[in-house]
Amino acid sequence: MCVDPGKPYQDLPPLPPAINLLSPRIVRQTIAASRALATANAAAKRLPNPSILIHAIPLLEARASSEIENIVTTNDELFRAASNIATPTPATREALNYREALYAGLQSIQSRPLSINTAKLVCSKVTGTTTDIRADSGTYIGNPVTHERIYTPPEGKQTLLGHLSWWEEFLHEAQSEIDPLIKMALLHYQFEAIHPFRDGNGRTGRILNVLYLVHSGLLEHPITYLSGYIVEHKDEYYRRLNGVTQDGDWGSWVKFMLEAVEQTSRWTDARVIRIYGLMEQSVQSLDGTGFPARDLAYLLFTQPYLRYADLMETMGISRPTAAKWATAMVEMGLVVREKVGRHVILINHKYLEELFNTPLPQ
């Protein structure tokens, strides 16, 4: 099996591949990934407010997935822009588009099945322009330095629609005995190989991974950080994708994606435990102050860059009261205070340190 990287891969085989997906190494890794994901999903339910993770992890995912495409911003820039504290840079705006695309996809699958139309919606949000299946030729994946062609996806709108139809049919195949996590890996490769849009395919495909986990009932909320693992292993990610195309090496690709699920799930589980502990410490520190301790602590974690204006609006207090509460929280070491333009913001630095500076398991 050798695919000419300079010619469109018109005969891309439909899923599932005619290989053994139950080899011992795949079975072992599937079990490990499934257990880790279930543990993370259960751990997230311990948090009194799931918004704590729902706001934060999609932003981390957005930054990492954008970085895979060489769109680089920092976590600090991204969280500040998401909190309306700073004007987003072009790269930050693209990462914010990714988060909005994920949210739009999640809202969509609440009322209709995950489908090609979901992918179009997601890609439109990612790129900031109405997206349809590409009809032109000349699209290829190449080395950004040498411009050498590495892969040329299928061409022709009808050809692409045919491949996408098979992709969608496999997605919804109810009788399939393939484990959902293995199926996610197969679907992700196939979508990337079809490359149906002119731009945004990679980011769209990675959002579809998260949507599929929610759609399949494996996740209640989008709390996986798969792109964090992928960006840490970017060369291997592309090598494993190309290995399927050139050598039919589905096993190594599936194992890579299962490892991504396992390691990022372990990361999420550990973060939940630490964040829960930090929240309870904050509640204990605020007890006895006369402030609404638990509500205030939750606010610091759902909005780790908190403007005075948001504190006043959410808690229903005046500016002098907000200033009094802020001073007390600074003295307790719960937040640091910073003036940004006209805004005074309170930064939950311990929580952000936990999110930003804790590496994924290796």
GROMACS .gro file of N, CA and C in nm, residues 184-345:
model
  486
  184MET      N    1  -1.357   0.657   1.753
  184MET     CA    2  -1.317   0.798   1.747
  184MET      C    3  -1.187   0.814   1.670
  185ALA      N    4  -1.090   0.726   1.698
  185ALA     CA    5  -0.961   0.733   1.629
  185ALA      C    6  -0.977   0.709   1.479
  186LEU      N    7  -1.060   0.612   1.443
  186LEU     CA    8  -1.083   0.582   1.301
  186LEU      C    9  -1.150   0.700   1.232
  187LEU      N   10  -1.251   0.755   1.297
  187LEU     CA   11  -1.324   0.868   1.239
  187LEU      C   12  -1.233   0.990   1.222
  188HIS      N   13  -1.145   1.011   1.319
  188HIS     CA   14  -1.057   1.128   1.311
  188HIS      C   15  -0.961   1.116   1.193
  189TYR      N   16  -0.900   0.998   1.178
  189TYR     CA   17  -0.812   0.980   1.061
  189TYR      C   18  -0.890   1.005   0.933
  190GLN      N   19  -1.007   0.944   0.921
  190GLN     CA   20  -1.082   0.951   0.796
  190GLN      C   21  -1.120   1.095   0.762
  191PHE      N   22  -1.161   1.170   0.864
  191PHE     CA   23  -1.198   1.310   0.839
  191PHE      C   24  -1.077   1.389   0.792
  192GLU      N   25  -0.962   1.368   0.856
  192GLU     CA   26  -0.841   1.439   0.814
  192GLU      C   27  -0.799   1.398   0.674
  193ALA      N   28  -0.818   1.270   0.640
  193ALA     CA   29  -0.780   1.223   0.507
  193ALA      C   30  -0.873   1.279   0.400
  194ILE      N   31  -1.002   1.291   0.431
  194ILE     CA   32  -1.097   1.350   0.335
  194ILE      C   33  -1.066   1.498   0.318
  195HIS      N   34  -1.035   1.566   0.427
  195HIS     CA   35  -0.996   1.708   0.424
  195HIS      C   36  -1.101   1.789   0.346
  196PRO      N   37  -1.225   1.789   0.394
  196PRO     CA   38  -1.335   1.838   0.310
  196PRO      C   39  -1.342   1.988   0.288
  197PHE      N   40  -1.273   2.067   0.371
  197PHE     CA   41  -1.286   2.212   0.362
  197PHE      C   42  -1.156   2.276   0.314
  198ARG      N   43  -1.166   2.398   0.268
  198ARG     CA   44  -1.046   2.469   0.220
  198ARG      C   45  -0.954   2.505   0.336
  199ASP      N   46  -1.012   2.530   0.453
  199ASP     CA   47  -0.931   2.571   0.569
  199ASP      C   48  -1.001   2.519   0.694
  200GLY      N   49  -0.924   2.502   0.801
  200GLY     CA   50  -0.982   2.467   0.930
  200GLY      C   51  -1.008   2.320   0.952
  201ASN      N   52  -0.958   2.233   0.864
  201ASN     CA   53  -0.988   2.090   0.877
  201ASN      C   54  -0.933   2.029   1.005
  202GLY      N   55  -0.806   2.061   1.037
  202GLY     CA   56  -0.745   2.003   1.155
  202GLY      C   57  -0.817   2.041   1.283
  203ARG      N   58  -0.844   2.171   1.298
  203ARG     CA   59  -0.913   2.217   1.418
  203ARG      C   60  -1.055   2.163   1.425
  204THR      N   61  -1.122   2.159   1.310
  204THR     CA   62  -1.257   2.101   1.307
  204THR      C   63  -1.254   1.955   1.347
  205GLY      N   64  -1.159   1.880   1.293
  205GLY     CA   65  -1.149   1.739   1.326
  205GLY      C   66  -1.124   1.714   1.473
  206ARG      N   67  -1.044   1.799   1.536
  206ARG     CA   68  -1.016   1.780   1.679
  206ARG      C   69  -1.136   1.819   1.765
  207ILE      N   70  -1.215   1.916   1.721
  207ILE     CA   71  -1.341   1.945   1.791
  207ILE      C   72  -1.437   1.828   1.777
  208LEU      N   73  -1.442   1.767   1.659
  208LEU     CA   74  -1.530   1.652   1.638
  208LEU      C   75  -1.494   1.538   1.733
  209ASN      N   76  -1.367   1.524   1.768
  209ASN     CA   77  -1.329   1.421   1.866
  209ASN      C   78  -1.405   1.442   1.997
  210VAL      N   79  -1.402   1.565   2.047
  210VAL     CA   80  -1.469   1.595   2.174
  210VAL      C   81  -1.620   1.577   2.160
  211LEU      N   82  -1.676   1.626   2.050
  211LEU     CA   83  -1.820   1.612   2.028
  211LEU      C   84  -1.860   1.465   2.022
  212TYR      N   85  -1.775   1.383   1.961
  212TYR     CA   86  -1.807   1.240   1.951
  212TYR      C   87  -1.809   1.176   2.090
  213LEU      N   88  -1.716   1.213   2.177
  213LEU     CA   89  -1.714   1.157   2.312
  213LEU      C   90  -1.840   1.195   2.389
  214VAL      N   91  -1.887   1.318   2.372
  214VAL     CA   92  -2.011   1.361   2.436
  214VAL      C   93  -2.130   1.292   2.371
  215HIS      N   94  -2.131   1.288   2.238
  215HIS     CA   95  -2.238   1.224   2.161
  215HIS      C   96  -2.253   1.076   2.199
  216SER      N   97  -2.140   1.010   2.228
  216SER     CA   98  -2.141   0.867   2.261
  216SER      C   99  -2.175   0.840   2.407
  217GLY      N  100  -2.189   0.945   2.486
  217GLY     CA  101  -2.221   0.927   2.626
  217GLY      C  102  -2.101   0.897   2.714
  218LEU      N  103  -1.980   0.908   2.658
  218LEU     CA  104  -1.860   0.880   2.737
  218LEU      C  105  -1.819   1.000   2.821
  219LEU      N  106  -1.861   1.118   2.780
  219LEU     CA  107  -1.834   1.241   2.855
  219LEU      C  108  -1.964   1.318   2.872
  220GLU      N  109  -1.981   1.375   2.991
  220GLU     CA  110  -2.097   1.460   3.012
  220GLU      C  111  -2.069   1.603   2.968
  221HIS      N  112  -1.945   1.646   2.988
  221HIS     CA  113  -1.904   1.782   2.953
  221HIS      C  114  -1.771   1.776   2.877
  222PRO      N  115  -1.737   1.881   2.801
  222PRO     CA  116  -1.613   1.880   2.721
  222PRO      C  117  -1.489   1.906   2.806
  223ILE      N  118  -1.449   1.806   2.882
  223ILE     CA  119  -1.339   1.826   2.977
  223ILE      C  120  -1.214   1.750   2.938
  224THR      N  121  -1.206   1.703   2.813
  224THR     CA  122  -1.082   1.640   2.768
  224THR      C  123  -0.990   1.746   2.709
  225TYR      N  124  -0.863   1.720   2.722
  225TYR     CA  125  -0.759   1.813   2.675
  225TYR      C  126  -0.674   1.740   2.571
  226LEU      N  127  -0.742   1.676   2.474
  226LEU     CA  128  -0.672   1.592   2.376
  226LEU      C  129  -0.567   1.670   2.298
  227SER      N  130  -0.598   1.793   2.262
  227SER     CA  131  -0.503   1.870   2.182
  227SER      C  132  -0.377   1.904   2.261
  228GLY      N  133  -0.389   1.908   2.394
  228GLY     CA  134  -0.269   1.928   2.475
  228GLY      C  135  -0.170   1.814   2.457
  229TYR      N  136  -0.222   1.692   2.451
  229TYR     CA  137  -0.135   1.576   2.427
  229TYR      C  138  -0.080   1.580   2.285
  230ILE      N  139  -0.167   1.613   2.190
  230ILE     CA  140  -0.125   1.613   2.050
  230ILE      C  141  -0.015   1.716   2.024
  231VAL      N  142  -0.029   1.836   2.082
  231VAL     CA  143   0.073   1.938   2.058
  231VAL      C  144   0.205   1.899   2.121
  232GLU      N  145   0.201   1.823   2.231
  232GLU     CA  146   0.324   1.775   2.294
  232GLU      C  147   0.388   1.663   2.212
  233HIS      N  148   0.309   1.597   2.127
  233HIS     CA  149   0.358   1.486   2.046
  233HIS      C  150   0.322   1.512   1.899
  234LYS      N  151   0.342   1.637   1.858
  234LYS     CA  152   0.296   1.680   1.726
  234LYS      C  153   0.358   1.600   1.612
  235ASP      N  154   0.489   1.578   1.618
  235ASP     CA  155   0.555   1.503   1.511
  235ASP      C  156   0.501   1.362   1.501
  236GLU      N  157   0.480   1.300   1.617
  236GLU     CA  158   0.427   1.163   1.615
  236GLU      C  159   0.284   1.161   1.564
  237TYR      N  160   0.206   1.261   1.599
  237TYR     CA  161   0.067   1.271   1.551
  237TYR      C  162   0.063   1.267   1.399
  238TYR      N  163   0.143   1.351   1.336
  238TYR     CA  164   0.143   1.354   1.189
  238TYR      C  165   0.208   1.229   1.130
  239ARG      N  166   0.307   1.175   1.199
  239ARG     CA  167   0.371   1.053   1.150
  239ARG      C  168   0.274   0.935   1.154
  240ARG      N  169   0.195   0.927   1.260
  240ARG     CA  170   0.098   0.818   1.271
  240ARG      C  171  -0.015   0.833   1.169
  241LEU      N  172  -0.058   0.957   1.147
  241LEU     CA  173  -0.158   0.979   1.041
  241LEU      C  174  -0.105   0.933   0.906
  242ASN      N  175   0.017   0.974   0.874
  242ASN     CA  176   0.076   0.938   0.745
  242ASN      C  177   0.104   0.788   0.738
  243GLY      N  178   0.131   0.727   0.853
  243GLY     CA  179   0.156   0.583   0.855
  243GLY      C  180   0.033   0.503   0.814
  244VAL      N  181  -0.084   0.553   0.847
  244VAL     CA  182  -0.207   0.487   0.801
  244VAL      C  183  -0.217   0.498   0.650
  245THR      N  184  -0.194   0.618   0.599
  245THR     CA  185  -0.207   0.641   0.454
  245THR      C  186  -0.106   0.560   0.374
  246GLN      N  187   0.019   0.562   0.415
  246GLN     CA  188   0.125   0.501   0.335
  246GLN      C  189   0.144   0.352   0.362
  247ASP      N  190   0.123   0.310   0.487
  247ASP     CA  191   0.155   0.172   0.524
  247ASP      C  192   0.037   0.093   0.577
  248GLY      N  193  -0.079   0.158   0.587
  248GLY     CA  194  -0.194   0.089   0.644
  248GLY      C  195  -0.176   0.057   0.792
  249ASP      N  196  -0.092   0.134   0.861
  249ASP     CA  197  -0.060   0.106   1.001
  249ASP      C  198  -0.166   0.168   1.092
  250TRP      N  199  -0.282   0.108   1.092
  250TRP     CA  200  -0.390   0.155   1.178
  250TRP      C  201  -0.361   0.132   1.325
  251GLY      N  202  -0.292   0.022   1.354
  251GLY     CA  203  -0.267  -0.013   1.494
  251GLY      C  204  -0.193   0.094   1.570
  252SER      N  205  -0.085   0.146   1.511
  252SER     CA  206  -0.006   0.249   1.580
  252SER      C  207  -0.085   0.379   1.595
  253TRP      N  208  -0.165   0.411   1.493
  253TRP     CA  209  -0.248   0.531   1.500
  253TRP      C  210  -0.352   0.520   1.611
  254VAL      N  211  -0.423   0.408   1.614
  254VAL     CA  212  -0.527   0.389   1.715
  254VAL      C  213  -0.465   0.392   1.855
  255LYS      N  214  -0.352   0.325   1.871
  255LYS     CA  215  -0.286   0.323   2.002
  255LYS      C  216  -0.246   0.464   2.044
  256PHE      N  217  -0.196   0.544   1.951
  256PHE     CA  218  -0.158   0.682   1.982
  256PHE      C  219  -0.279   0.760   2.034
  257MET      N  220  -0.392   0.749   1.967
  257MET     CA  221  -0.510   0.824   2.009
  257MET      C  222  -0.565   0.773   2.142
  258LEU      N  223  -0.557   0.644   2.164
  258LEU     CA  224  -0.600   0.588   2.293
  258LEU      C  225  -0.510   0.638   2.406
  259GLU      N  226  -0.381   0.646   2.379
  259GLU     CA  227  -0.288   0.701   2.479
  259GLU      C  228  -0.321   0.847   2.508
  260ALA      N  229  -0.360   0.921   2.404
  260ALA     CA  230  -0.399   1.061   2.424
  260ALA      C  231  -0.519   1.070   2.517
  261VAL      N  232  -0.617   0.984   2.496
  261VAL     CA  233  -0.736   0.984   2.582
  261VAL      C  234  -0.697   0.948   2.726
  262GLU      N  235  -0.616   0.844   2.741
  262GLU     CA  236  -0.577   0.802   2.876
  262GLU      C  237  -0.502   0.912   2.950
  263GLN      N  238  -0.399   0.966   2.886
  263GLN     CA  239  -0.313   1.063   2.956
  263GLN      C  240  -0.386   1.193   2.986
  264THR      N  241  -0.466   1.241   2.893
  264THR     CA  242  -0.538   1.366   2.919
  264THR      C  243  -0.650   1.345   3.021
  265SER      N  244  -0.708   1.227   3.025
  265SER     CA  245  -0.810   1.198   3.127
  265SER      C  246  -0.747   1.193   3.265
  266ARG      N  247  -0.629   1.134   3.274
  266ARG     CA  248  -0.557   1.133   3.402
  266ARG      C  249  -0.525   1.276   3.446
  267TRP      N  250  -0.486   1.359   3.350
  267TRP     CA  251  -0.457   1.500   3.380
  267TRP      C  252  -0.582   1.569   3.435
  268THR      N  253  -0.696   1.549   3.368
  268THR     CA  254  -0.820   1.612   3.413
  268THR      C  255  -0.858   1.565   3.552
  269ASP      N  256  -0.848   1.435   3.576
  269ASP     CA  257  -0.882   1.380   3.707
  269ASP      C  258  -0.796   1.443   3.817
  270ALA      N  259  -0.666   1.452   3.793
  270ALA     CA  260  -0.577   1.512   3.892
  270ALA      C  261  -0.608   1.659   3.913
  271ARG      N  262  -0.643   1.730   3.804
  271ARG     CA  263  -0.675   1.871   3.817
  271ARG      C  264  -0.804   1.890   3.899
  272VAL      N  265  -0.902   1.804   3.878
  272VAL     CA  266  -1.026   1.816   3.953
  272VAL      C  267  -0.999   1.801   4.102
  273ILE      N  268  -0.918   1.703   4.138
  273ILE     CA  269  -0.886   1.681   4.280
  273ILE      C  270  -0.819   1.805   4.339
  274ARG      N  271  -0.721   1.860   4.267
  274ARG     CA  272  -0.649   1.977   4.317
  274ARG      C  273  -0.740   2.101   4.321
  275ILE      N  274  -0.819   2.120   4.217
  275ILE     CA  275  -0.907   2.237   4.211
  275ILE      C  276  -1.012   2.230   4.322
  276TYR      N  277  -1.067   2.112   4.343
  276TYR     CA  278  -1.165   2.095   4.451
  276TYR      C  279  -1.101   2.133   4.585
  277GLY      N  280  -0.977   2.088   4.606
  277GLY     CA  281  -0.907   2.122   4.730
  277GLY      C  282  -0.885   2.271   4.744
  278LEU      N  283  -0.845   2.337   4.635
  278LEU     CA  284  -0.825   2.482   4.638
  278LEU      C  285  -0.955   2.556   4.667
  279MET      N  286  -1.064   2.508   4.608
  279MET     CA  287  -1.194   2.571   4.632
  279MET      C  288  -1.233   2.561   4.779
  280GLU      N  289  -1.217   2.442   4.835
  280GLU     CA  290  -1.254   2.424   4.975
  280GLU      C  291  -1.167   2.509   5.067
  281GLN      N  292  -1.039   2.523   5.033
  281GLN     CA  293  -0.952   2.611   5.111
  281GLN      C  294  -1.001   2.755   5.104
  282SER      N  295  -1.046   2.796   4.985
  282SER     CA  296  -1.097   2.933   4.969
  282SER      C  297  -1.223   2.953   5.052
  283VAL      N  298  -1.312   2.853   5.050
  283VAL     CA  299  -1.435   2.863   5.130
  283VAL      C  300  -1.401   2.876   5.278
  284GLN      N  301  -1.308   2.794   5.325
  284GLN     CA  302  -1.269   2.798   5.466
  284GLN      C  303  -1.208   2.934   5.502
  285SER      N  304  -1.128   2.989   5.411
  285SER     CA  305  -1.067   3.120   5.437
  285SER      C  306  -1.173   3.230   5.447
  286LEU      N  307  -1.279   3.217   5.368
  286LEU     CA  308  -1.383   3.320   5.363
  286LEU      C  309  -1.488   3.303   5.472
  287ASP      N  310  -1.496   3.184   5.530
  287ASP     CA  311  -1.590   3.161   5.640
  287ASP      C  312  -1.558   3.256   5.756
  288GLY      N  313  -1.662   3.312   5.812
  288GLY     CA  314  -1.642   3.400   5.927
  288GLY      C  315  -1.616   3.545   5.890
  289THR      N  316  -1.607   3.573   5.760
  289THR     CA  317  -1.583   3.712   5.717
  289THR      C  318  -1.713   3.790   5.704
  290GLY      N  319  -1.824   3.718   5.701
  290GLY     CA  320  -1.952   3.783   5.674
  290GLY      C  321  -1.984   3.787   5.526
  291PHE      N  322  -1.889   3.747   5.442
  291PHE     CA  323  -1.914   3.739   5.298
  291PHE      C  324  -1.987   3.607   5.268
  292PRO      N  325  -2.060   3.599   5.157
  292PRO     CA  326  -2.118   3.470   5.116
  292PRO      C  327  -2.006   3.378   5.067
  293ALA      N  328  -1.947   3.305   5.159
  293ALA     CA  329  -1.819   3.237   5.135
  293ALA      C  330  -1.823   3.144   5.015
  294ARG      N  331  -1.921   3.054   5.011
  294ARG     CA  332  -1.920   2.953   4.905
  294ARG      C  333  -1.949   3.015   4.769
  295ASP      N  334  -2.047   3.103   4.761
  295ASP     CA  335  -2.079   3.168   4.633
  295ASP      C  336  -1.961   3.250   4.582
  296LEU      N  337  -1.894   3.318   4.672
  296LEU     CA  338  -1.780   3.401   4.633
  296LEU      C  339  -1.663   3.314   4.586
  297ALA      N  340  -1.640   3.205   4.657
  297ALA     CA  341  -1.532   3.114   4.617
  297ALA      C  342  -1.559   3.055   4.479
  298TYR      N  343  -1.684   3.015   4.456
  298TYR     CA  344  -1.718   2.957   4.325
  298TYR      C  345  -1.694   3.059   4.214
  299LEU      N  346  -1.728   3.186   4.242
  299LEU     CA  347  -1.710   3.290   4.141
  299LEU      C  348  -1.562   3.306   4.106
  300LEU      N  349  -1.474   3.296   4.204
  300LEU     CA  350  -1.331   3.310   4.178
  300LEU      C  351  -1.278   3.200   4.087
  301PHE      N  352  -1.344   3.084   4.088
  301PHE     CA  353  -1.297   2.973   4.005
  301PHE      C  354  -1.367   2.968   3.870
  302THR      N  355  -1.489   3.017   3.861
  302THR     CA  356  -1.554   3.022   3.730
  302THR      C  357  -1.504   3.141   3.648
  303GLN      N  358  -1.461   3.248   3.718
  303GLN     CA  359  -1.404   3.366   3.650
  303GLN      C  360  -1.270   3.399   3.715
  304PRO      N  361  -1.165   3.326   3.679
  304PRO     CA  362  -1.035   3.346   3.747
  304PRO      C  363  -0.972   3.482   3.719
  305TYR      N  364  -1.017   3.551   3.613
  305TYR     CA  365  -0.981   3.691   3.590
  305TYR      C  366  -1.110   3.769   3.613
  306LEU      N  367  -1.129   3.819   3.733
  306LEU     CA  368  -1.257   3.876   3.774
  306LEU      C  369  -1.249   4.027   3.784
  307ARG      N  370  -1.330   4.095   3.702
  307ARG     CA  371  -1.336   4.241   3.709
  307ARG      C  372  -1.423   4.284   3.827
  308TYR      N  373  -1.393   4.401   3.881
  308TYR     CA  374  -1.480   4.456   3.986
  308TYR      C  375  -1.624   4.462   3.936
  309ALA      N  376  -1.641   4.504   3.812
  309ALA     CA  377  -1.777   4.518   3.758
  309ALA      C  378  -1.852   4.386   3.761
  310ASP      N  379  -1.782   4.276   3.729
  310ASP     CA  380  -1.847   4.145   3.730
  310ASP      C  381  -1.874   4.099   3.873
  311LEU      N  382  -1.782   4.130   3.964
  311LEU     CA  383  -1.804   4.097   4.106
  311LEU      C  384  -1.928   4.169   4.158
  312MET      N  385  -1.941   4.297   4.123
  312MET     CA  386  -2.056   4.376   4.169
  312MET      C  387  -2.186   4.322   4.111
  313GLU      N  388  -2.184   4.293   3.980
  313GLU     CA  389  -2.307   4.248   3.914
  313GLU      C  390  -2.349   4.109   3.964
  314THR      N  391  -2.253   4.017   3.972
  314THR     CA  392  -2.286   3.880   4.009
  314THR      C  393  -2.332   3.870   4.154
  315MET      N  394  -2.264   3.942   4.242
  315MET     CA  395  -2.295   3.932   4.386
  315MET      C  396  -2.397   4.037   4.431
  316GLY      N  397  -2.433   4.129   4.341
  316GLY     CA  398  -2.533   4.230   4.377
  316GLY      C  399  -2.486   4.326   4.484
  317ILE      N  400  -2.363   4.375   4.469
  317ILE     CA  401  -2.304   4.463   4.571
  317ILE      C  402  -2.259   4.594   4.507
  318SER      N  403  -2.232   4.693   4.592
  318SER     CA  404  -2.185   4.824   4.545
  318SER      C  405  -2.034   4.820   4.522
  319ARG      N  406  -1.983   4.923   4.458
  319ARG     CA  407  -1.839   4.928   4.435
  319ARG      C  408  -1.760   4.937   4.566
  320PRO      N  409  -1.801   5.020   4.663
  320PRO     CA  410  -1.726   5.020   4.790
  320PRO      C  411  -1.722   4.883   4.857
  321THR      N  412  -1.834   4.810   4.850
  321THR     CA  413  -1.836   4.675   4.908
  321THR      C  414  -1.744   4.582   4.830
  322ALA      N  415  -1.746   4.594   4.697
  322ALA     CA  416  -1.657   4.511   4.615
  322ALA      C  417  -1.511   4.538   4.650
  323ALA      N  418  -1.479   4.665   4.669
  323ALA     CA  419  -1.341   4.701   4.705
  323ALA      C  420  -1.303   4.644   4.841
  324LYS      N  421  -1.397   4.646   4.935
  324LYS     CA  422  -1.373   4.590   5.069
  324LYS      C  423  -1.348   4.440   5.059
  325TRP      N  424  -1.433   4.370   4.985
  325TRP     CA  425  -1.417   4.225   4.970
  325TRP      C  426  -1.284   4.194   4.901
  326ALA      N  427  -1.253   4.272   4.798
  326ALA     CA  428  -1.129   4.247   4.723
  326ALA      C  429  -1.007   4.263   4.813
  327THR      N  430  -1.006   4.369   4.893
  327THR     CA  431  -0.892   4.391   4.982
  327THR      C  432  -0.876   4.274   5.079
  328ALA      N  433  -0.987   4.227   5.131
  328ALA     CA  434  -0.982   4.114   5.225
  328ALA      C  435  -0.928   3.989   5.156
  329MET      N  436  -0.972   3.964   5.033
  329MET     CA  437  -0.927   3.844   4.962
  329MET      C  438  -0.780   3.853   4.923
  330VAL      N  439  -0.734   3.973   4.891
  330VAL     CA  440  -0.592   3.992   4.862
  330VAL      C  441  -0.510   3.963   4.987
  331GLU      N  442  -0.555   4.015   5.101
  331GLU     CA  443  -0.482   3.994   5.227
  331GLU      C  444  -0.480   3.847   5.267
  332MET      N  445  -0.584   3.773   5.230
  332MET     CA  446  -0.590   3.629   5.259
  332MET      C  447  -0.503   3.547   5.163
  333GLY      N  448  -0.458   3.610   5.055
  333GLY     CA  449  -0.379   3.538   4.956
  333GLY      C  450  -0.462   3.458   4.857
  334LEU      N  451  -0.593   3.488   4.850
  334LEU     CA  452  -0.680   3.416   4.758
  334LEU      C  453  -0.668   3.468   4.616
  335VAL      N  454  -0.639   3.597   4.601
  335VAL     CA  455  -0.627   3.659   4.469
  335VAL      C  456  -0.515   3.762   4.473
  336VAL      N  457  -0.472   3.803   4.355
  336VAL     CA  458  -0.387   3.921   4.342
  336VAL      C  459  -0.467   4.024   4.264
  337ARG      N  460  -0.441   4.151   4.295
  337ARG     CA  461  -0.516   4.259   4.232
  337ARG      C  462  -0.428   4.325   4.127
  338GLU      N  463  -0.489   4.360   4.015
  338GLU     CA  464  -0.414   4.422   3.906
  338GLU      C  465  -0.504   4.526   3.838
  339LYS      N  466  -0.445   4.638   3.800
  339LYS     CA  467  -0.520   4.740   3.726
  339LYS      C  468  -0.485   4.729   3.579
  340VAL      N  469  -0.586   4.713   3.497
  340VAL     CA  470  -0.568   4.702   3.353
  340VAL      C  471  -0.655   4.807   3.287
  341GLY      N  472  -0.592   4.915   3.239
  341GLY     CA  473  -0.670   5.023   3.181
  341GLY      C  474  -0.765   5.081   3.285
  342ARG      N  475  -0.893   5.081   3.252
  342ARG     CA  476  -0.995   5.133   3.344
  342ARG      C  477  -1.042   5.028   3.444
  343HIS      N  478  -1.000   4.903   3.422
  343HIS     CA  479  -1.052   4.794   3.503
  343HIS      C  480  -0.957   4.756   3.616
  344VAL      N  481  -1.015   4.722   3.729
  344VAL     CA  482  -0.941   4.654   3.836
  344VAL      C  483  -0.985   4.509   3.831
  345ILE      N  484  -0.888   4.418   3.824
  345ILE     CA  485  -0.923   4.276   3.815
  345ILE      C  486  -0.859   4.200   3.931
   0.00000   0.00000   0.00000
